[in-house]
Coordinates of C-alpha atoms in Angstrom, one line a residue:
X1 CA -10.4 -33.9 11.5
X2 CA -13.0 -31.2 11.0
X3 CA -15.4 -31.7 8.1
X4 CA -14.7 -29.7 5.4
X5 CA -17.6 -27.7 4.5
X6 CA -17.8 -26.0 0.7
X7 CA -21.1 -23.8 0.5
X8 CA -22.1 -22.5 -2.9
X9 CA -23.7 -18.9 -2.1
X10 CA -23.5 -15.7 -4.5
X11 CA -24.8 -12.5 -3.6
X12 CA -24.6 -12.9 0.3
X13 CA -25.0 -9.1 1.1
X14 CA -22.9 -8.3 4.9
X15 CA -24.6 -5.8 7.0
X16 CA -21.9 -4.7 8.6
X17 CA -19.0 -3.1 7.2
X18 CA -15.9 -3.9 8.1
X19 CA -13.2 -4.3 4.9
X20 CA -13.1 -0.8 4.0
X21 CA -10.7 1.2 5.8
X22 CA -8.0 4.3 5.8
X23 CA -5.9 2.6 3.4
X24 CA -8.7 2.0 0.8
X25 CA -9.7 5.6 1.2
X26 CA -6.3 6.9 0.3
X27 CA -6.1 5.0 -2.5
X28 CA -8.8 6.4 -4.4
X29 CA -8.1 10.4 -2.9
X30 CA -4.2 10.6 -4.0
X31 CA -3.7 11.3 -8.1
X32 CA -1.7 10.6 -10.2
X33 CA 0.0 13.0 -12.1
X34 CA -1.6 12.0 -15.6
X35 CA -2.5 13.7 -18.7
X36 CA -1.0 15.1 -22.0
X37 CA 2.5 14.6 -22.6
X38 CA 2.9 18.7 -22.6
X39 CA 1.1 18.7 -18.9
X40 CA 3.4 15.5 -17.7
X41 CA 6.8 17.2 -19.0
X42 CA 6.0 20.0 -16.9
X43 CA 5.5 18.7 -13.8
X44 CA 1.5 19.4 -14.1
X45 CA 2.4 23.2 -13.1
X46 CA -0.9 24.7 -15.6
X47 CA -2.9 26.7 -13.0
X48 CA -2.6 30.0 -14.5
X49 CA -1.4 28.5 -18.1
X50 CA -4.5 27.1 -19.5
X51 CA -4.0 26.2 -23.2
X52 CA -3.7 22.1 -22.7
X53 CA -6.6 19.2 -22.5
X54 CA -5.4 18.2 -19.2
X55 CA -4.7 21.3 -17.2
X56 CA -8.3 21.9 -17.3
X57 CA -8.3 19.5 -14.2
X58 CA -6.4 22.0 -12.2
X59 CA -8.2 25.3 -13.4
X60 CA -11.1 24.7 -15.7
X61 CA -10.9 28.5 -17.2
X62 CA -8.0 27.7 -19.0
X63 CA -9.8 26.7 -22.1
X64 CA -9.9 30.2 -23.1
X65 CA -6.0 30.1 -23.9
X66 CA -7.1 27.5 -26.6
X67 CA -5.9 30.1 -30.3
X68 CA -8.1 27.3 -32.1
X69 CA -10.4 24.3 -32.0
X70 CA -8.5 21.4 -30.4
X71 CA -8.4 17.2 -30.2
X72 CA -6.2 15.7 -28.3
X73 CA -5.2 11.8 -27.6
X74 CA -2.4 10.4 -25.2
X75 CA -0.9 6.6 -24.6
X76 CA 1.4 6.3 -21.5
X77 CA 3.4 3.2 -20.8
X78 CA 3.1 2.7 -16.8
X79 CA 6.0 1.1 -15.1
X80 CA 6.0 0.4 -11.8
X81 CA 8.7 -1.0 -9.6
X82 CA 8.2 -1.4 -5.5
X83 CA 11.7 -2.3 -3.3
X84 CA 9.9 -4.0 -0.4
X85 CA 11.9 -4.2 3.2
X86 CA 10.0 -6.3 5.3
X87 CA 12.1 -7.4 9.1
X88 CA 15.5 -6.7 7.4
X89 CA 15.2 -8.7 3.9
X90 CA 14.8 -7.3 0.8
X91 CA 12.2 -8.0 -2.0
X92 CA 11.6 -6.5 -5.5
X93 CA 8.4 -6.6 -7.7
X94 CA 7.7 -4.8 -10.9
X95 CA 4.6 -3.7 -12.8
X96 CA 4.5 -2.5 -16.7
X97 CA 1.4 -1.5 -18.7
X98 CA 0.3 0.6 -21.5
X99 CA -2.9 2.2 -21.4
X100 CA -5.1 5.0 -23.2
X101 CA -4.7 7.3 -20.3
X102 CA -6.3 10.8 -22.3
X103 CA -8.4 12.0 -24.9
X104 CA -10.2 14.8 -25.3
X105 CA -11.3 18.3 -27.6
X106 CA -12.0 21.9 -26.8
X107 CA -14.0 24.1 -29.1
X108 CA -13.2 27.7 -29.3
X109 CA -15.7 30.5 -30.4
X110 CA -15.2 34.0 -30.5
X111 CA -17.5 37.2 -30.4
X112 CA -15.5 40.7 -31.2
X113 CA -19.3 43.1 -31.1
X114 CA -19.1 42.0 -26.2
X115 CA -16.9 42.8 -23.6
X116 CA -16.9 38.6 -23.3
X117 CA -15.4 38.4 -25.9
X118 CA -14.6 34.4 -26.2
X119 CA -15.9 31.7 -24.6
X120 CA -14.5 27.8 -25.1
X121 CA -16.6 24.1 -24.3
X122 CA -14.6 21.0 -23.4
X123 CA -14.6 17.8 -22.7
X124 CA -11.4 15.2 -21.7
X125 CA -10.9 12.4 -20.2
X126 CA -8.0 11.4 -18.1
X127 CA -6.9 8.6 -16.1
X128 CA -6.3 10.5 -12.5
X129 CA -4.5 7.4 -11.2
X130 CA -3.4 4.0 -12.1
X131 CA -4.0 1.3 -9.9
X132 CA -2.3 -1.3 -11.4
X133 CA 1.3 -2.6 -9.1
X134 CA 2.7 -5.4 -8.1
X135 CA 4.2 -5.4 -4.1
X136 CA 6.0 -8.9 -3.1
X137 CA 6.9 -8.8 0.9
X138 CA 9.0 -11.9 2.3
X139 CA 10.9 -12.4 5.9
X140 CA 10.9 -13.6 9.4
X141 CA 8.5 -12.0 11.6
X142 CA 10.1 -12.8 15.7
X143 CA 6.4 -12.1 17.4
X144 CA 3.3 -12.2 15.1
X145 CA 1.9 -15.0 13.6
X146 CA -1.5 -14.9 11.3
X147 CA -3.3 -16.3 13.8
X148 CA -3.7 -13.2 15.9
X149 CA -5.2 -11.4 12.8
X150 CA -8.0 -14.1 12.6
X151 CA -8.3 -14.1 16.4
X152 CA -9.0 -10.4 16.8
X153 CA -12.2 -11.6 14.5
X154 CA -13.3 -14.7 16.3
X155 CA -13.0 -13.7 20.1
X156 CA -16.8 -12.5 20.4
X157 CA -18.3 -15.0 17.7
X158 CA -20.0 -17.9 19.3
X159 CA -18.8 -21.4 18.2
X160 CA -22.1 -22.6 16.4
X161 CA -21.1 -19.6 14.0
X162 CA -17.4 -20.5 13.9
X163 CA -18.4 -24.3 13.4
X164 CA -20.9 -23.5 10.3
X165 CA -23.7 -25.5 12.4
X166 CA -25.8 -21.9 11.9
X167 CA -23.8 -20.8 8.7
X168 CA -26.7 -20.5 6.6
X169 CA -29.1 -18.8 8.6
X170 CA -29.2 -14.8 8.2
X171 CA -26.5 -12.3 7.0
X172 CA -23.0 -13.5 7.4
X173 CA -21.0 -10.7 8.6
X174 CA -17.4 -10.1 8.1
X175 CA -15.9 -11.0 11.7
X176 CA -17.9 -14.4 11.5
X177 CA -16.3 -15.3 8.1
X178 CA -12.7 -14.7 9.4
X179 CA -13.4 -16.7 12.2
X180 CA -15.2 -19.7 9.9
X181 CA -12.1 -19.7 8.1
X182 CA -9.9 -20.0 10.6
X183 CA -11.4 -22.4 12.9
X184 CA -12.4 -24.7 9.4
X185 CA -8.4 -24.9 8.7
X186 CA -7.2 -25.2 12.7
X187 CA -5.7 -22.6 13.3
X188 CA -7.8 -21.2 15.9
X189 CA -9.3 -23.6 18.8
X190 CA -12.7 -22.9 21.3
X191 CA -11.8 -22.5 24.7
X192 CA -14.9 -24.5 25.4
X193 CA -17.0 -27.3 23.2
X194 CA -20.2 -25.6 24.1
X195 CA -22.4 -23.8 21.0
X196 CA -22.2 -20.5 23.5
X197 CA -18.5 -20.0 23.1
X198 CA -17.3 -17.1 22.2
X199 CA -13.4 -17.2 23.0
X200 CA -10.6 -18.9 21.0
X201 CA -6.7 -19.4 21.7
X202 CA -4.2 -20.0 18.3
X203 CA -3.2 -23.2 17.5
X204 CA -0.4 -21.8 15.7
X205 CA 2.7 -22.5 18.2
X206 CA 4.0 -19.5 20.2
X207 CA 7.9 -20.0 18.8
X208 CA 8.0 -16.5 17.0
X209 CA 10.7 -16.1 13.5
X210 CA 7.1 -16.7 11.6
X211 CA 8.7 -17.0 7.8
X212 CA 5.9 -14.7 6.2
X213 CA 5.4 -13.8 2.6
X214 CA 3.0 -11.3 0.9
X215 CA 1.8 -11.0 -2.9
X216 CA 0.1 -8.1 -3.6
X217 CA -1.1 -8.0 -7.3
X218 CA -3.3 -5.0 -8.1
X219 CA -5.0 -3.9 -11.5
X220 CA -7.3 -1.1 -12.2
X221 CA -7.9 2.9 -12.9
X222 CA -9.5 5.8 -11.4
X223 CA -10.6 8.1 -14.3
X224 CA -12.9 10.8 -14.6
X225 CA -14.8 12.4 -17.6
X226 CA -14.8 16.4 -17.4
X227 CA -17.3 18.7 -19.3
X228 CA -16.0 21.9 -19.1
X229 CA -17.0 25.3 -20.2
X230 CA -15.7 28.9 -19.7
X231 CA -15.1 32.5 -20.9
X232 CA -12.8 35.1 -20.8
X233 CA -13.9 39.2 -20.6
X234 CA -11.8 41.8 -22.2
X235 CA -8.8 39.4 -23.1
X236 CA -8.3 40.0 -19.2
X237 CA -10.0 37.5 -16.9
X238 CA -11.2 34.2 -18.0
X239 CA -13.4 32.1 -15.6
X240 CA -14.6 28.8 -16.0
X241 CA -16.3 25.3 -15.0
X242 CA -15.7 22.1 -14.7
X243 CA -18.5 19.2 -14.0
X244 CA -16.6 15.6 -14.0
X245 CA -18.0 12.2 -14.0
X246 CA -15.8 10.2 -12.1
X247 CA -15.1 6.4 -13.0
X248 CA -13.5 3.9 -10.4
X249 CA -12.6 0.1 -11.4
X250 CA -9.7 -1.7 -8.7
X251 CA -8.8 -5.5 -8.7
X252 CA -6.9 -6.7 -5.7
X253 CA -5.5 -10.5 -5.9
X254 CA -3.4 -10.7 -2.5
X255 CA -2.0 -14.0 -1.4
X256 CA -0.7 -14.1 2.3
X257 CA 2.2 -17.4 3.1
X258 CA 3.2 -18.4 6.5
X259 CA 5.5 -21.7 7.8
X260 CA 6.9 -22.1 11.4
X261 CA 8.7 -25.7 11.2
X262 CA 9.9 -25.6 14.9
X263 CA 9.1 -28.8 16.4
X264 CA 8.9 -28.6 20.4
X265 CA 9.6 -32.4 21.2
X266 CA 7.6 -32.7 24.7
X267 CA 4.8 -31.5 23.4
X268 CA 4.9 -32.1 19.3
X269 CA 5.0 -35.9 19.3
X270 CA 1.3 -35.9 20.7
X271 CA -0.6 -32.9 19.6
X272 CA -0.9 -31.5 16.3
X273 CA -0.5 -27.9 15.4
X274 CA -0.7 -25.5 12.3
X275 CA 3.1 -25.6 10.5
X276 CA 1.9 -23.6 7.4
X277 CA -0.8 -22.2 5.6
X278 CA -1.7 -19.9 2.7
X279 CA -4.1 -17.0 2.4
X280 CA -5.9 -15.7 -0.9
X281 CA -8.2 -12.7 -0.7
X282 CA -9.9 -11.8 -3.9
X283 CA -11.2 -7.8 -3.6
X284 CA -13.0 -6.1 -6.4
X285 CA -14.3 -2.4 -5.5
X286 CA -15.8 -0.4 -8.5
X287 CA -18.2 2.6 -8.7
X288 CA -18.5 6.3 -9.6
X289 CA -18.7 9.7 -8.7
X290 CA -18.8 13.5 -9.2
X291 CA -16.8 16.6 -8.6
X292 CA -16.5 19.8 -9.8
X293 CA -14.6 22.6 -10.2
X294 CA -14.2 26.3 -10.4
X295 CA -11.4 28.5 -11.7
X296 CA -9.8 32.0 -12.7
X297 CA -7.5 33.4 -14.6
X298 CA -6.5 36.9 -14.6
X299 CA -3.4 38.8 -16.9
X300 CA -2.4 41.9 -15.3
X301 CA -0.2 42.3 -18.1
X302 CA 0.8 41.2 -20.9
X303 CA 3.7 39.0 -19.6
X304 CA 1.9 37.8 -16.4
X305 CA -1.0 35.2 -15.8
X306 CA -2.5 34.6 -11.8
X307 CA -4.7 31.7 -11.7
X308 CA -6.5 30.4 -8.5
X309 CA -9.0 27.5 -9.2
X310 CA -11.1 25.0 -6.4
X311 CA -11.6 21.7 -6.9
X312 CA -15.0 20.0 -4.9
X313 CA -14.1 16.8 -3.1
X314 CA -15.6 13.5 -4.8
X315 CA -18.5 12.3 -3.8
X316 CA -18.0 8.6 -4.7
X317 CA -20.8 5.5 -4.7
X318 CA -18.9 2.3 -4.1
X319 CA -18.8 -1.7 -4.3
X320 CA -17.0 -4.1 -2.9
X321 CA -17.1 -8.0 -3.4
X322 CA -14.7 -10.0 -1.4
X323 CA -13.5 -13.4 -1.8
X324 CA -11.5 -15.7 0.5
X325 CA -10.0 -19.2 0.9
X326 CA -7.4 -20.7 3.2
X327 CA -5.4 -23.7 3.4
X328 CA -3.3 -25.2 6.2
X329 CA -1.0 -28.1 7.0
X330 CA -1.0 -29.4 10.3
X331 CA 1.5 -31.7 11.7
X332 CA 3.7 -33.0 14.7
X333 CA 7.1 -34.6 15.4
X334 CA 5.6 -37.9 13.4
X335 CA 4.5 -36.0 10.1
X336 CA 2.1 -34.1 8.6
X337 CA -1.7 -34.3 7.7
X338 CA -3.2 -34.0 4.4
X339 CA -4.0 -30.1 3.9
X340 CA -7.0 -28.6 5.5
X341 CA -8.7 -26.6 2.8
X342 CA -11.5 -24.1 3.5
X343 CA -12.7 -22.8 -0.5
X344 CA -16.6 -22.0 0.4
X345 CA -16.6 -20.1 -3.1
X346 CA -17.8 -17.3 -1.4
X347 CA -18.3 -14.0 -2.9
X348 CA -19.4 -11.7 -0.4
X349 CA -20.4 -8.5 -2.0
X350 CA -21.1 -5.7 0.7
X351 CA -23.8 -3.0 1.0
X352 CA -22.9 0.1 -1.4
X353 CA -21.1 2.7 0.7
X354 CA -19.6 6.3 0.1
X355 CA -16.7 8.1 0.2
X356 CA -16.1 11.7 0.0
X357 CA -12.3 12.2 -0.8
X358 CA -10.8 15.6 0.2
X359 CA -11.3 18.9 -1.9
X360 CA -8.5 21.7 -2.6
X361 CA -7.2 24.8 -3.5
X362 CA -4.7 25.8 -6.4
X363 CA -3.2 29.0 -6.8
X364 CA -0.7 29.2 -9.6
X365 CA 1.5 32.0 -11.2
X366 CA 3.0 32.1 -14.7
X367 CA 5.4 34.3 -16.5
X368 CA 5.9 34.3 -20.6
X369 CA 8.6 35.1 -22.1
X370 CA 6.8 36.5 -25.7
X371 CA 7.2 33.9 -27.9
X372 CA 10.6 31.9 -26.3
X373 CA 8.9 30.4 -23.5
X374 CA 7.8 30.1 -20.0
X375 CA 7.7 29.5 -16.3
X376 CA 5.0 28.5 -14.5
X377 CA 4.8 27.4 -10.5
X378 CA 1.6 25.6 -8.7
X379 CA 1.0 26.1 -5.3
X380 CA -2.1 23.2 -4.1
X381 CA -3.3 22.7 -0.4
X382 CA -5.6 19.6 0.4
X383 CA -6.7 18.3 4.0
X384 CA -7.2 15.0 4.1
X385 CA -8.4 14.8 7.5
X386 CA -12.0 15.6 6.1
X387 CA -12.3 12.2 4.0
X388 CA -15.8 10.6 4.9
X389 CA -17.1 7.1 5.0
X390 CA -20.9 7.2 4.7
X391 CA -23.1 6.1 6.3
X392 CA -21.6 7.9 8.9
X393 CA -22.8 5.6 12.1
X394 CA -20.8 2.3 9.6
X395 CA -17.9 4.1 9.6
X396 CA -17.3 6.3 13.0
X397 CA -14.3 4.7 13.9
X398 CA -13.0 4.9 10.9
X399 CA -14.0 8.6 10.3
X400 CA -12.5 9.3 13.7
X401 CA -9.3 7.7 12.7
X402 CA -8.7 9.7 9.5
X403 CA -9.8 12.8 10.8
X404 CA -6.8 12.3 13.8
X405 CA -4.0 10.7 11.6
X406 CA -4.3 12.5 8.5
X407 CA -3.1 16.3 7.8
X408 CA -3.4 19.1 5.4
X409 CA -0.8 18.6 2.5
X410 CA 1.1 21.5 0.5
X411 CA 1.8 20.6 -2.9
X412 CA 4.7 22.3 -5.1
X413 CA 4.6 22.5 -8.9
X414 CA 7.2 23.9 -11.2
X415 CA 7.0 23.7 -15.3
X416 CA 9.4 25.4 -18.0
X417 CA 9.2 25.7 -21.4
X418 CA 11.5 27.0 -24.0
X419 CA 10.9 27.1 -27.7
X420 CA 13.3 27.1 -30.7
X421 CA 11.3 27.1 -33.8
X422 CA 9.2 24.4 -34.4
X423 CA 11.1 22.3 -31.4
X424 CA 9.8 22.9 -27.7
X425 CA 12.0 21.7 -24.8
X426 CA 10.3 21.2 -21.3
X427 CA 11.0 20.3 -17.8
X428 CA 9.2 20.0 -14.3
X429 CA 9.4 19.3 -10.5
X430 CA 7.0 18.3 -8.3
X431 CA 6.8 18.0 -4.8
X432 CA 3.9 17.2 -2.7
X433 CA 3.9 16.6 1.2
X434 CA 2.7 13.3 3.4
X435 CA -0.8 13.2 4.4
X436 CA -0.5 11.5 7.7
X437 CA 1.0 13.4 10.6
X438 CA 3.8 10.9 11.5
X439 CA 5.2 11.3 8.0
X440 CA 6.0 7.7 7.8
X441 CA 3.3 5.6 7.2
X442 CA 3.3 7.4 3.5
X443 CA 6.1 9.8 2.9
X444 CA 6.8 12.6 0.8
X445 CA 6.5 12.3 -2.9
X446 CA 9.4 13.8 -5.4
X447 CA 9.0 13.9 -9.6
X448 CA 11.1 14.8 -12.2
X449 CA 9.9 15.1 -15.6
X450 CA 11.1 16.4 -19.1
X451 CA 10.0 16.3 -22.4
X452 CA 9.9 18.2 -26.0
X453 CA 6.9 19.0 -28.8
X454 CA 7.1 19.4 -32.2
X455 CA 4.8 21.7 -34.0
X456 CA 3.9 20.1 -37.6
X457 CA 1.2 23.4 -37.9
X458 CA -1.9 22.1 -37.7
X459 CA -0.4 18.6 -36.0
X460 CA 1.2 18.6 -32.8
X461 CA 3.2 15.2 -31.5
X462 CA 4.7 16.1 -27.8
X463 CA 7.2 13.0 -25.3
X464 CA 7.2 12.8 -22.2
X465 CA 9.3 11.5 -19.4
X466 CA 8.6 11.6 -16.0
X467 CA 10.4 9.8 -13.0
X468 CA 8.4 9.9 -9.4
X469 CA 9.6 8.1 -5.8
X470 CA 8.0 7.8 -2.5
X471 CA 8.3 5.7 0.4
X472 CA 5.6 4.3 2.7
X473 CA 4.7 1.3 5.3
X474 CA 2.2 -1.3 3.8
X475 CA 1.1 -3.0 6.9
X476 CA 0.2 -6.9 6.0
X477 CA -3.3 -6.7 7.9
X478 CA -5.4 -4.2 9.2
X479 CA -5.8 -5.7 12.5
X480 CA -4.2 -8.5 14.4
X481 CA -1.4 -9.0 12.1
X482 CA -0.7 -5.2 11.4
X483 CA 3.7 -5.5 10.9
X484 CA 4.5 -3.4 7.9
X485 CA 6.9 -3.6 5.3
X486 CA 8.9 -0.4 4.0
X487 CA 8.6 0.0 0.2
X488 CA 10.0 2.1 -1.6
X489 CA 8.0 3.0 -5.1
X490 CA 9.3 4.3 -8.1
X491 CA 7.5 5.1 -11.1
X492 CA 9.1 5.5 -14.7
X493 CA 6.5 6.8 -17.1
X494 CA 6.5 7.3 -21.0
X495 CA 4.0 9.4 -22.7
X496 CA 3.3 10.4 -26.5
X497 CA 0.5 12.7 -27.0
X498 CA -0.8 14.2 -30.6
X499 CA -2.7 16.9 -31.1
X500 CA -4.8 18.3 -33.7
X501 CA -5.8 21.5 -34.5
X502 CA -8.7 22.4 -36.3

């Protein structure tokens, strides 16, 4: 057997890019619908409502609906649970969490002697999406083994590379790494012996009904702090700004399980082949960012509030470290081999890289009902054909990908409120469209959400429930290996703000 080589080396910086891809950059552009509990019972729907710590993220002039000086805080409890489908069986994994998910004051000041007559300063913070989730994908696969995900890596790197013989000399880039891996645990073998060798067939046998699992465990947050400041001219129009500080910090522990325990008797008796391995792939991306935003809100009368607000993309500075190992048991008809276990405690931590996520548009409408209640409905549009990688010559392919596959989304809020007394009931839909073309590789989202506030006077303690489900294809690889298993995600959220007036 191959010597099993174990290389201590931190730091090793890859200049080429090649782990980032469309399904990073979706992660970090879709939200969450987060916030106060007020804001989550009511399906987010505050364009033209202003008045809450959290719908300052969808129009930033609502601040001037604040009657008095304002703190807020908000805990959610996160619970996640994903139905996975993968070649007909069935899976289930859940997630649950509690986190500190808002927090945040506004400051009111008025001036009776101007025309702008009030003008409010802000800052929250809110967790824009929660990262954390755990996906578990098991079944037989009839065609595609592993090994055609590590040999769409190797075919092109030469054998001295492949071999480790010039592993230490220069940047190690992420094709040679895969193919390190594989050929140090068999599964992949040189067509030739010579250093020059750049082709490689799988020693994984060609039998198909692969049994496959796949352990996704995922931790983490995007969040973003917004300093907001705005003011309103004769009770009339208010108009505001948001600047945001964007925070992003994603853990992904994924654990890849594959046997094939056919045993072909004129050949097996002789020659050994791969009957199982394991793959562990350790991904930490953290960073941050900036956005901002710009909004209106105009009362035509008394009863009636038009809000239209623009939100910049996010000009995100990212970090990625990677780590991989792979073991694999090999074996014929006369038994197996002791494992073959490739751990070169590696981290590779890639060149910083951007990403500009997708800007959009809000126009919103809101009718009150004096002093009973309200109805409020959110109309958003966001294209996310025009995410960037950058730099832009790392990342054409990829760039060309997202701007061919991905569309222009229409999203649909709808909040209520009703008060008796003290006691305020709400309730809220939301609907919001796929962003890829073919609908299928992530499909519509639907939420439901309801909630009540009680007003204490100067102390406000709102609930919230909200339910949300959406479907999509998590393909197992990015390349090579790229079957996909359905899940189906459902989210059941709890939040409790309370509020202080001051």
């Amino acid at each position: 057997m191959k010597k099993i080589l174990f290389i201590a080396i931190a730091g090793l910086s890859l200049t080429q890019l090649q782990a980032q891809d469309i399904n990073d950059a979706m992660r970090y552009a879709q939200d969450n619908l987060s916030g106060t509990a007020r804001f989550r019972a009511m399906g987010g729907a505050f364009g033209a409502l202003g008045g809450d710590l959290s719908a300052l993220n969808v129009n930033p002039a609502g601040s001037t609906v604040f009657a008095n000086n304002q703190v807020g805080i908000s805990l959610t409890n996160f619970n996640t649970r994903n139905d996975s489908n993968y070649f007909g069986n069935n899976t289930t994994d859940k997630d649950n969490k509690f986190s500190l998910n808002q927090a945040g004051a506004a400051f009111v000041f008025e001036n009776r002697n101007s025309d702008w007559s009030k003008f409010a300063i802000a800052v929250n913070y809110d967790v824009t999406k929660n990262l954390s989730s755990n996906i578990f994908s098991a079944g037989y696969n009839p065609n595609n083994s592993i090994s055609n995900y590590f040999l769409s890596y190797a075919n092109g790197v030469p054998l001295s590379t492949a071999n480790g013989s010039d592993y230490y000399y220069g940047d190690m880039y992420y094709n040679e790494q895969q193919a390190y891996l594989a050929y140090e645990s068999y599964l992949i073998n040189p067509v030739s012996n010579t250093a020059t060798n750049t082709q490689y067939t799988s020693a994984i046998p060609s039998t198909g009904n692969y049994y496959q699992e796949n352990s996704v465990r995922t931790a983490g947050y995007t969040g973003k702090v917004s300093f907001n400041f705005a003011t309103q001219y004769k009770n009339k129009l208010s108009l505001g700004i948001n600047l945001n500080s964007h925070y992003l910090d994603y853990r992904q522990n994924s654990s890849f399980y594959e046997s094939n325990t056919y045993i072909n008797p004129a050949t097996d008796n002789t020659s050994y082949s791969v009957k199982r391995l394991r793959f562990n792939n350790d991904l930490y991306t953290y960073g941050r960012g900036f956005s901002f935003n710009l909004g209106a809100i105009y009362k035509p009368v008394k009863e009636v509030r038009l809000g239209l607000a623009y939100e910049s993309p996010t000009w995100f500075k990212l970090n990625d470290e990677l780590n991989q190992n792979i073991s694999a048991v090999s074996g014929n008809a006369g038994g197996e081999l002791n494992p073959d276990t490739v751990n070169p405690n590696l981290t590779v931590i890639f060149q910083p890289y951007s990403l500009q996520t997708p800007g959009k548009w809000n126009g919103s409408f809101a009718y009150i009902f004096g002093k009973k209640g309200l109805l409020s409905i959110d109309y958003t549009l966001k294209d996310y054909s025009n995410m960037k990688y950058k730099p832009v010559s790392d990342f054409s392919s990829t760039n060309y990908q997202m701007a061919n596959v991905l569309t222009k989304t229409n999203e649909i809020r709808i909040g209520g409120e009703y008060k008796i007394k003290q006691l305020s009931l709400r309730g809220g839909y939301r609907y919001e469209q796929s962003p890829y073309k073919n609908g299928y590789t992530i499909g519509d989202l639907h939420a439901y959400s309801g909630g009540f506030g009680f007003n204490f006077g100067s102390t406000k303690l709102d609930l919230a429930y909200t339910y949300s489900k959406r479907a999509y294809n998590q393909q197992l690889f990015s390349q090579g290996l790229t079957d996909s298993a359905k899940i189906n995600s459902l989210n059941n959220n709890v939040t409790l703000t309370l509020l202080f007036e001051l």
